Coordinates of C-alpha atoms and ligand atoms in Angstrom, one line a residue:
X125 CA 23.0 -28.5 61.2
X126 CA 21.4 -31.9 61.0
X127 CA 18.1 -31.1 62.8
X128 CA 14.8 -32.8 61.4
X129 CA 12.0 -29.6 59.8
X130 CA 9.7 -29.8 62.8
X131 CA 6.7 -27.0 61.6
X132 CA 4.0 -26.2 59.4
X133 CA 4.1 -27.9 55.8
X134 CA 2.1 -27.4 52.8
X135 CA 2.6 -29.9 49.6
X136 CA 1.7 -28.3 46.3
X137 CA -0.1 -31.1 43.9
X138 CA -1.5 -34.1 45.9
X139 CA -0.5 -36.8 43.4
X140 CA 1.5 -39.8 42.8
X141 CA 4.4 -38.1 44.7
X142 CA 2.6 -35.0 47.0
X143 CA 0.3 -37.0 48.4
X144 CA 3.0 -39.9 49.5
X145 CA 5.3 -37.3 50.6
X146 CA 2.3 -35.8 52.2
X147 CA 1.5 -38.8 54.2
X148 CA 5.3 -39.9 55.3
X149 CA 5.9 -36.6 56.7
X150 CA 2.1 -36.3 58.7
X151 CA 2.6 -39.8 59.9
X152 CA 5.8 -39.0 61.6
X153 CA 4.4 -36.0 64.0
X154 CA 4.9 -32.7 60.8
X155 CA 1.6 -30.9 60.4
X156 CA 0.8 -31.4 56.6
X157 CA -1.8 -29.4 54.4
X158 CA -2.3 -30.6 51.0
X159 CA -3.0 -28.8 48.0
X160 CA -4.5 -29.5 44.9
X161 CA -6.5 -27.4 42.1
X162 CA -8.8 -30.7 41.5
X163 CA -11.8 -30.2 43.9
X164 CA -12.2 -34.2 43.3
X165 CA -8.5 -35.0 44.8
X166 CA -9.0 -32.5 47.8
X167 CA -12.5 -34.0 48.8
X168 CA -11.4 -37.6 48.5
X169 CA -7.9 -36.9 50.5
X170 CA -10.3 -34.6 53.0
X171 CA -12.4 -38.0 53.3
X172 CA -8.6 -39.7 53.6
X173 CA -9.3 -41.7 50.0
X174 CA -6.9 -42.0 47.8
X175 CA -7.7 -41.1 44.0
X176 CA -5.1 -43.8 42.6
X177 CA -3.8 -47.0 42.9
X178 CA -0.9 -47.4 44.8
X179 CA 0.4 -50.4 47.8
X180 CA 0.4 -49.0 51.1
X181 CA -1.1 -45.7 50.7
X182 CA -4.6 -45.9 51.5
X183 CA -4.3 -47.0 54.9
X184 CA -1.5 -44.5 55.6
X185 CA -3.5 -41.8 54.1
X186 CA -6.5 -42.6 56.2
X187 CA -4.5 -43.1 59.3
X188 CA -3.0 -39.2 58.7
X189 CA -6.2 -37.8 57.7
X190 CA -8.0 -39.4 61.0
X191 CA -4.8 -38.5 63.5
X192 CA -5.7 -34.9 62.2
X193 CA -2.4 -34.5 60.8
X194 CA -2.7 -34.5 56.6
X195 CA -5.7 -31.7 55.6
X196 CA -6.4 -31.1 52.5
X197 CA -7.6 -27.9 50.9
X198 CA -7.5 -26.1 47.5
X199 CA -6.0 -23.0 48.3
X200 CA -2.4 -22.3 49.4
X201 CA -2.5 -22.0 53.0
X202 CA 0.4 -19.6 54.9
X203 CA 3.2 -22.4 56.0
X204 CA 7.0 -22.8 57.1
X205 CA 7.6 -24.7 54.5
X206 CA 6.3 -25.8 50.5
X207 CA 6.8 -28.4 48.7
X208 CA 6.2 -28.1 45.1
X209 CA 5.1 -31.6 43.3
X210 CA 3.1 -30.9 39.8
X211 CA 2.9 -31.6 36.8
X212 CA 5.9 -31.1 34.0
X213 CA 4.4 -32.1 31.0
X214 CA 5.9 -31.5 27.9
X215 CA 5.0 -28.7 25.2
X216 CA 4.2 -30.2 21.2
X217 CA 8.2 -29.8 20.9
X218 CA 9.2 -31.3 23.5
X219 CA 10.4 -28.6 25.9
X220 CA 8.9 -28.6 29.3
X221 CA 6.1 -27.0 30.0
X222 CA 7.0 -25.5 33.5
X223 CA 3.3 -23.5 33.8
X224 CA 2.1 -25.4 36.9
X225 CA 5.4 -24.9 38.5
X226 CA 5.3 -21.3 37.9
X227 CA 1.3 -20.8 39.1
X228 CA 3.0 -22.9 42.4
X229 CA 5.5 -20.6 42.8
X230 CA 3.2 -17.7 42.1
X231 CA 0.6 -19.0 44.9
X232 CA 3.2 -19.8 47.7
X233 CA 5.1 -16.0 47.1
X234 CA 1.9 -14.0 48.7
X235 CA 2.3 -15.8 51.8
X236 CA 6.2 -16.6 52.3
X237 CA 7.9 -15.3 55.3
X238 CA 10.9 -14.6 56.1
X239 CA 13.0 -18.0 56.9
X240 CA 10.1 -19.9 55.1
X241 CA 11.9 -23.3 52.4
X242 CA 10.3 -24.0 49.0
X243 CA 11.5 -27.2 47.6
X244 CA 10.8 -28.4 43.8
X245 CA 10.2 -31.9 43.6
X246 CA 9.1 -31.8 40.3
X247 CA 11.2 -33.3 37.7
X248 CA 12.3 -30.2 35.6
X249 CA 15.0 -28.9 33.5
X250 CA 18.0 -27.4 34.4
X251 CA 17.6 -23.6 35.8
X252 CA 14.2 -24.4 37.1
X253 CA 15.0 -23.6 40.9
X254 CA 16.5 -20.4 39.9
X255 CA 13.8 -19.6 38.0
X256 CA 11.1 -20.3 41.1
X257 CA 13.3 -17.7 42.7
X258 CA 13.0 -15.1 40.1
X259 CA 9.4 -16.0 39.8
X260 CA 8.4 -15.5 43.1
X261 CA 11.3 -12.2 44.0
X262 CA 9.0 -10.0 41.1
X263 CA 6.7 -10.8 42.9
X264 CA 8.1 -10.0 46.3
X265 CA 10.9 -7.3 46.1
X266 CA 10.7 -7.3 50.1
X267 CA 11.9 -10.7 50.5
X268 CA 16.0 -11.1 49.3
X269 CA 16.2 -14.1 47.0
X270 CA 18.7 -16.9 46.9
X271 CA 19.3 -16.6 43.3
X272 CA 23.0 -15.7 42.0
X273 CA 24.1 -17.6 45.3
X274 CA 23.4 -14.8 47.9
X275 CA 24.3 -15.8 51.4
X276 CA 21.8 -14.3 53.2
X277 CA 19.1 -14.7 51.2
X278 CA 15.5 -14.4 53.6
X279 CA 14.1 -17.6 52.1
X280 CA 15.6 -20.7 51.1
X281 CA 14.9 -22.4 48.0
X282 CA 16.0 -25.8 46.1
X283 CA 15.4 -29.0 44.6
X284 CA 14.9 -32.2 45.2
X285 CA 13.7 -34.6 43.0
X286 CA 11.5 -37.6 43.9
X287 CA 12.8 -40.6 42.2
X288 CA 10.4 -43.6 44.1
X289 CA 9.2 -46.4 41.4
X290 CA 5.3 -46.4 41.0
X291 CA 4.5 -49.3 42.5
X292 CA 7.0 -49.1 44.8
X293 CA 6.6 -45.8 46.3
X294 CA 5.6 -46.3 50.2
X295 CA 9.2 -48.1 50.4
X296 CA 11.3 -45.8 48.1
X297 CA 9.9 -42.8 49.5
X298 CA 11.0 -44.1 52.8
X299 CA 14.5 -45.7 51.8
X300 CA 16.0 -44.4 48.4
X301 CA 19.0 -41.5 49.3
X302 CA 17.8 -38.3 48.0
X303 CA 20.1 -35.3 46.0
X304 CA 18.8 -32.0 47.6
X305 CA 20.4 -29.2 45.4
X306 CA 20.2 -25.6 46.9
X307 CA 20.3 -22.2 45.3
X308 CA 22.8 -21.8 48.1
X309 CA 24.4 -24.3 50.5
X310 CA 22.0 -23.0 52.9
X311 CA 19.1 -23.5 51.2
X312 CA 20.3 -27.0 50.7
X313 CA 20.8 -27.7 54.5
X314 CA 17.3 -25.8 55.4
X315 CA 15.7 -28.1 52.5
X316 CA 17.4 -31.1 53.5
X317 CA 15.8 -30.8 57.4
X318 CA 12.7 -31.9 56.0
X319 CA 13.5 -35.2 54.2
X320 CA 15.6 -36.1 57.5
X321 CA 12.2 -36.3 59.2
X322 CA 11.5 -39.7 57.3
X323 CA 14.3 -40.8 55.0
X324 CA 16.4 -43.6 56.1
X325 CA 18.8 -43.4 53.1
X326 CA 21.6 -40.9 52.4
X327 CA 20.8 -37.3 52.1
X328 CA 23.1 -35.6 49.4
X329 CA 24.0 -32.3 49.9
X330 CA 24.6 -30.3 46.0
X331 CA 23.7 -27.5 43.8
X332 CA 20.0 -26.8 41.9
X333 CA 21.2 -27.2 38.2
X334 CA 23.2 -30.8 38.9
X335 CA 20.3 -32.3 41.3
X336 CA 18.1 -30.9 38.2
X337 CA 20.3 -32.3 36.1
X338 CA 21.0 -36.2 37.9
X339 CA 17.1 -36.4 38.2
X340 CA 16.9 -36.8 34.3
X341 CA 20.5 -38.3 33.7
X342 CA 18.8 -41.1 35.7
X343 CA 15.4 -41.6 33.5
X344 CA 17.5 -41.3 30.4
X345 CA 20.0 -43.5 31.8
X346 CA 17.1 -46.5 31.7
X347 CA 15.6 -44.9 28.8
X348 CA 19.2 -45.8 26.9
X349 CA 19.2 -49.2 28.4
X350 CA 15.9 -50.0 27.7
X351 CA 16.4 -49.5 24.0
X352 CA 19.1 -51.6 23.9
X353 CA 16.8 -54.5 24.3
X354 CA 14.4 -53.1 22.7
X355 CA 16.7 -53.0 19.6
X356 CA 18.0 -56.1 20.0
X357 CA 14.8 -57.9 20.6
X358 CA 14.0 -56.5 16.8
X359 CA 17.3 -57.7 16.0
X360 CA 16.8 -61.3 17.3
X361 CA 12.9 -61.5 15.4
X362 CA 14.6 -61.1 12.5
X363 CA 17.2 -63.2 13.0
X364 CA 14.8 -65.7 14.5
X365 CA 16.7 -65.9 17.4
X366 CA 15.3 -65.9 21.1
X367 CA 16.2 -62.8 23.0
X368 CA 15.1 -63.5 25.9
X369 CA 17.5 -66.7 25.8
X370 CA 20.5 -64.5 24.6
X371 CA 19.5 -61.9 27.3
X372 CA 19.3 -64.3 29.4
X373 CA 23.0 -65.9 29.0
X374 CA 24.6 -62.6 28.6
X375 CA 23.2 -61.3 32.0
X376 CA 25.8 -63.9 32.7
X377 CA 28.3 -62.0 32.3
X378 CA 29.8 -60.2 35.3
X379 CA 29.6 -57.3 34.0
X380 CA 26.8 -56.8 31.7
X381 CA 23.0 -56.1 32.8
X382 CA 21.1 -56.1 29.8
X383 CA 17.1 -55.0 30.7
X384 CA 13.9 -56.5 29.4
X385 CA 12.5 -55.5 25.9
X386 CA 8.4 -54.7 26.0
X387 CA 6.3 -53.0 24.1
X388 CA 7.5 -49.4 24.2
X389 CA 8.3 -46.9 26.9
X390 CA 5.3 -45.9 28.9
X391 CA 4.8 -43.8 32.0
X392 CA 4.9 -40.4 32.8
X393 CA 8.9 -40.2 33.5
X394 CA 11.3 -42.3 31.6
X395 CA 9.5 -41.2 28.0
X396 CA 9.5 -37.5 28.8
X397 CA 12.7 -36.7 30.8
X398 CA 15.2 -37.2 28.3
X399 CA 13.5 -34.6 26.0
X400 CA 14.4 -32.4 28.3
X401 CA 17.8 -33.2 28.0
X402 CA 17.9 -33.3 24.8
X403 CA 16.3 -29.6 24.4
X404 CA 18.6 -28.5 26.7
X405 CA 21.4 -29.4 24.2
X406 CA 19.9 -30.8 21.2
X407 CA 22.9 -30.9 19.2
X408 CA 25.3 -33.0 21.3
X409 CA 22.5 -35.7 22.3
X410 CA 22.6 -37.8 19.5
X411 CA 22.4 -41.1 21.1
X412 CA 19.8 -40.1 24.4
X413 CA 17.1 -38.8 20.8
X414 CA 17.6 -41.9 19.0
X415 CA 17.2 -44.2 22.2
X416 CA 14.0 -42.2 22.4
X417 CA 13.1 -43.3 18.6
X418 CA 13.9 -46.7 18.8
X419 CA 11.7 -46.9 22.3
X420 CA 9.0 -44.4 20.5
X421 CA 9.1 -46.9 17.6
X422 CA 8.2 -50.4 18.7
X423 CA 4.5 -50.1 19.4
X424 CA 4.3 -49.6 15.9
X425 CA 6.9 -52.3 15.2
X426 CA 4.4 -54.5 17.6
X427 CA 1.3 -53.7 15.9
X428 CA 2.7 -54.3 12.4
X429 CA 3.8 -58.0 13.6
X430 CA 0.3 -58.4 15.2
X431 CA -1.4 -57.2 11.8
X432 CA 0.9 -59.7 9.6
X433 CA -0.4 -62.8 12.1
X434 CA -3.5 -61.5 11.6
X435 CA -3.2 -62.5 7.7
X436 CA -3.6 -66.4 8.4
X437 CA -7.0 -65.9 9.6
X438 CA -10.3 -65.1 7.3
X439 CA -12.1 -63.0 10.5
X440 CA -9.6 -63.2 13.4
X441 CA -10.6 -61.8 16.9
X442 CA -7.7 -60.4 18.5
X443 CA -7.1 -60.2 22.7
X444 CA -4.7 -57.6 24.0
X445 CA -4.0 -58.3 27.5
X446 CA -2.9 -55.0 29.5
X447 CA -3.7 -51.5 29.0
X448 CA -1.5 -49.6 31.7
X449 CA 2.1 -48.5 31.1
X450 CA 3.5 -51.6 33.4
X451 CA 2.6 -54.3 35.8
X452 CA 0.6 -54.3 38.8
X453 CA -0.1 -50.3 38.3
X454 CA -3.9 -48.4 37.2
X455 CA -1.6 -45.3 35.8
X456 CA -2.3 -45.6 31.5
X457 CA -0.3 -42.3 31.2
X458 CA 2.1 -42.4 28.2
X459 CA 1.2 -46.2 28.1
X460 CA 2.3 -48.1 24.8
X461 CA 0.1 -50.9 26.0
X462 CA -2.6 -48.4 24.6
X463 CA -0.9 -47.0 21.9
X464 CA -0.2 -51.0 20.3
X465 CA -4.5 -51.5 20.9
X466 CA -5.1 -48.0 18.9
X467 CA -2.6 -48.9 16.0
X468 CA -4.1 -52.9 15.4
X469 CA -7.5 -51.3 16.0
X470 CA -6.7 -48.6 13.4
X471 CA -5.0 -50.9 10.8
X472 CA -7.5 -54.1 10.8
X473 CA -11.1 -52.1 11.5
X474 CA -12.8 -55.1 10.9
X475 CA -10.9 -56.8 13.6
X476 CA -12.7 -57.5 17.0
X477 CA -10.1 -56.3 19.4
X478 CA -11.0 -57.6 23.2
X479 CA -9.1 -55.6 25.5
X480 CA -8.6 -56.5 29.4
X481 CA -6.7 -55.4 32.6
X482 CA -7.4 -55.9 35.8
X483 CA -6.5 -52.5 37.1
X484 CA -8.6 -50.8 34.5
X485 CA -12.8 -51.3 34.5
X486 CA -13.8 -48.8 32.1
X487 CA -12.8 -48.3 28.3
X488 CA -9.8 -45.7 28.3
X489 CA -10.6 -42.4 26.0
X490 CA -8.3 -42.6 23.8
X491 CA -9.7 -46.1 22.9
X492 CA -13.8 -45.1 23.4
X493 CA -13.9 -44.2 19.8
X494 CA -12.7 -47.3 18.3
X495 CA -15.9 -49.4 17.2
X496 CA -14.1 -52.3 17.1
X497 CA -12.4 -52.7 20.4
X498 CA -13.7 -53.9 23.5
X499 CA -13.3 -54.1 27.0
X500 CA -14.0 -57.8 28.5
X501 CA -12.7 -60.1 31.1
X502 CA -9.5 -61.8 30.7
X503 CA -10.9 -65.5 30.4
X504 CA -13.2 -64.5 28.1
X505 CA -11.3 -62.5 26.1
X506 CA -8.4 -65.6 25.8
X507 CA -11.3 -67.9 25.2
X508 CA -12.7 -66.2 22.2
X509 CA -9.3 -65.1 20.8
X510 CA -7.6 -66.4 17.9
X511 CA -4.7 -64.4 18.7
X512 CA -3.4 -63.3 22.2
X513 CA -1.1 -60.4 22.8
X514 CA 0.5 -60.0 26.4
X515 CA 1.2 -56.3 26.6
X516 CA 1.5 -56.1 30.0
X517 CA 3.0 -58.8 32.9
X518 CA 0.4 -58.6 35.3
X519 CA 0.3 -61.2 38.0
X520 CA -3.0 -62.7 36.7
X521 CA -2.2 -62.9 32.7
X522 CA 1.4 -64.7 34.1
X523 CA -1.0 -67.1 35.7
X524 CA -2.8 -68.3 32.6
X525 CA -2.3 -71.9 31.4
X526 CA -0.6 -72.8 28.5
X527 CA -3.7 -75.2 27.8
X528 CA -5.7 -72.0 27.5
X529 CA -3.5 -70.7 25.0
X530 CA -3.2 -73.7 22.9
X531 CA -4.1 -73.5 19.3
X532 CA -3.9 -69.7 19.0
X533 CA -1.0 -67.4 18.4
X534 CA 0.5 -65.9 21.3
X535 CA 2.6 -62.8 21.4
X536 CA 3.8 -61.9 24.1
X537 CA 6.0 -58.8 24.3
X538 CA 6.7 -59.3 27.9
X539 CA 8.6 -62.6 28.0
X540 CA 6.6 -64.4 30.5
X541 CA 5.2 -67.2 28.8
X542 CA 8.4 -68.8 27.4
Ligands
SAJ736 N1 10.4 -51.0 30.9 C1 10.8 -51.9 30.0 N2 11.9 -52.7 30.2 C2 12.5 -52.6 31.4 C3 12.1 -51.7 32.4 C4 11.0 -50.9 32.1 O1 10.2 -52.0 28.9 O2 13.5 -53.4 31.6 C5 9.2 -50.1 30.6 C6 8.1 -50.3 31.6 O3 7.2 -51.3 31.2 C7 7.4 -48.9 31.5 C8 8.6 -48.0 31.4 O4 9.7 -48.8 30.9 O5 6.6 -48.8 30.4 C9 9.0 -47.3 32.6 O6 8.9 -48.1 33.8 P1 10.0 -48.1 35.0 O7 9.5 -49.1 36.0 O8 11.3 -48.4 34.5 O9 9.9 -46.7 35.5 P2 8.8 -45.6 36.0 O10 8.5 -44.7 34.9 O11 7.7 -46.4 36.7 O12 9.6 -44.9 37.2 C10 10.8 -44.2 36.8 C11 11.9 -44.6 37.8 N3 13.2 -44.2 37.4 C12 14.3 -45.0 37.4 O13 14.2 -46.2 37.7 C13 15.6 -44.5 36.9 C14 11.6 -44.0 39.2 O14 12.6 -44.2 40.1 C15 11.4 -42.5 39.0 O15 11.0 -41.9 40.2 C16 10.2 -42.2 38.0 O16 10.6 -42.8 36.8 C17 10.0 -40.8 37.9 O17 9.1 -40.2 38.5 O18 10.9 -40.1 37.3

């Protein structure tokens, strides 16, 4: 059965994924209503704004909204099929906290029909998808469920888990392969007719729990590698060795594909999915926890080295250049960036800190209550420096000239300015 979905859609959470997904499917003929609890997101999608920063969206969310085909409305609307893309955060102890999935689930069961498709895109822990079915069958004992792998279940429900780069996600969305994983092989096929309506990769046919399960192997997997170079770029300070050098020459190596150090793990994906991993099976994930330390652990490990420069000057004013969680993005979620201003801020309080991005144009507020930091232009903020900390590789901060730097301390945690 390798037909393409060809009815009614509603997306559940118009945000950095829904409202992509949203737009890919409307602009290629499927009728597309978009839901949000945020009366702020469903006016500016309604208006066919986008409420965040990402290439290539805005003008494919204003062509959709103007062709008539992407609506957007704050109350689950009756559909053929529903996408589910909110939130996951995490809970204090790091387990998932799956209550927007579930009020998703609990919306779309009122109006499912029979034959209706619910996919999870939502990155969640294994036994999620069955869990959407339990959710919405006490809620519906007239409709048979999937769960337990029934055959002729009267809805089909599974899981496929976006995995575009922010950033990146108008081409990703379009080209990556996708896992579907089905509570049943049907409800994988029935699931899978929708993303054949756009994607131009491979469509991967599997079971809930392992596409649950690949979804966060793959976040931990970079998690892992990133604090490898992380480590060793502690390693080579102390050593007073370059690491971006002995990176660099290893990368050499046919087989080895070492990735860049920074400042910290930042984002709302690669710091938070391998706790789920690891509270799935928190005594045999020894080394995916303490990849998660050592990553957890270097915007302190950066803020200490910036406090220790700090001791050559008599009243030093310090620049940090880059507040979002990585280049050429406005997302600050998770961002380290900000957690490395908050920590020198904290720890030298007589300090002028000078912060500036170019994707961010008012003080963040988890920094509004720091007296001594302050948001100012990037030119400026060099200019008056006595130390300059790159945090973040924009383009525009890659662009500045040595001669602007010279006769401060730069740090840059990024490697660009070697
Ligand atoms: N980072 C480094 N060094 C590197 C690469 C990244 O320090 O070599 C840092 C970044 O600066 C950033 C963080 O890691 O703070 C995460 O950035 P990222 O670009 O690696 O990933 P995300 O969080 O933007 O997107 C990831 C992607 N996952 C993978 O590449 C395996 C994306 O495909 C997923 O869809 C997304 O998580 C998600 O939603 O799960």
């Amino acid at each position: 059965m390798n037909t393409a979905f060809n009815g009614r859609l509603a997306i559940l959470g118009m945000g950095y994924i829904g409202l992509p997904t949203a737009v890919v499917l409307a602009t290629r003929g499927v009728e597309v209503i978009g839901v949000d609890i945020n009366p702020r997101i469903v006016e500016a999608v309604s208006r066919g704004e986008v409420p965040f920063v990402e290439p290539d969206l805005a003008i494919a969310v204003s062509g959709a909204v103007a062709m008539g085909r992407l609506k957007a409305t704050s109350e689950t609307p009756e559909a053929d099929a529903y996408i589910i893309a909110v939130p996951t955060p995490f809970n204090g102890d790091h387990t998932a906290d799956l209550s927007y999935v579930q009020a998703a689930a609990e919306q779309i069961a009122p109006r499912l029909r029979q034959g209706n498709i619910v996919v999870l895109e939502s990155t969640s822990p294994p036994g999620t998808t069955a869990r959407i079915a339990e959710w919405i069958g006490a809620l519906r004992p007239d409709l048979k469920m999937p769960h337990d792998g029934e055959p002729n279940a009267d809805v089909f429900i599974a899981h496929c888990p976006e995995r575009v780069l922010p950033g990146r996600i108008m081409i990703e969305m379009i080209t990556n392969d996708r896992v579907v994983g089905g509570l049943t092989r049907r409800c994988a096929e029935r699931a899978a007719s929708i993303y054949r309506v756009f994607a131009q990769g491979e469509i991967l046919l599997t079971d809930a729990a392992s596409a649950e399960m690949a979804k966060l192997v793959e976040n931990a997997y970079r998690d892992v590698n990133i604090a490898f170079a992380n480590e060793l770029s502690m390693i080579s300070e102390a050593l007073h060795i370059d690491v971006w050098e002995v990176i660099k020459l290893a990368n050499r190596h046919p087989r080895v594909n070492i990735l860049t150090p920074g400042p910290g793990v930042g984002g709302h994906c690669i710091p938070v999915d391998p706790w789920f991993i690891i509270s799935a099976a928190p005594h045999i994930s020894p080394l995916i926890r303490a990849a998660r330390n050592v990553n957890d652990s270097i915007p302190h490990h950066i803020a200490d080295q910036v406090a220790a420069k700090a001791q050559r000057f008599r009243s030093p004013t310090i620049a940090c250049l880059g507040l979002t969680y990585k280049a050429n993005v406005d997302d600050i979620r998770e961002s380290p960036a900000i957690e490395v201003v908050q920590l020198i801020a904290k720890a030298l309080p007589e300090v002028d800190i000078l912060v500036c991005d170019p994707f961010v144009d008012t003080v963040p507020k988890t920094l509004a209550d720091l007296a001594n930091v302050k948001l100012e232009g990037v030119h400026q903020a060099v200019d008056r420096a006595d130390i300059v900390v790159l945090l973040v590789e924009h383009e525009p901060f890659k662009a500045i000239r040595h001669t602007r730097l010279g006769g401060k301390v730069a740090y840059d945690t990024r490697g660009v300015w070697r």
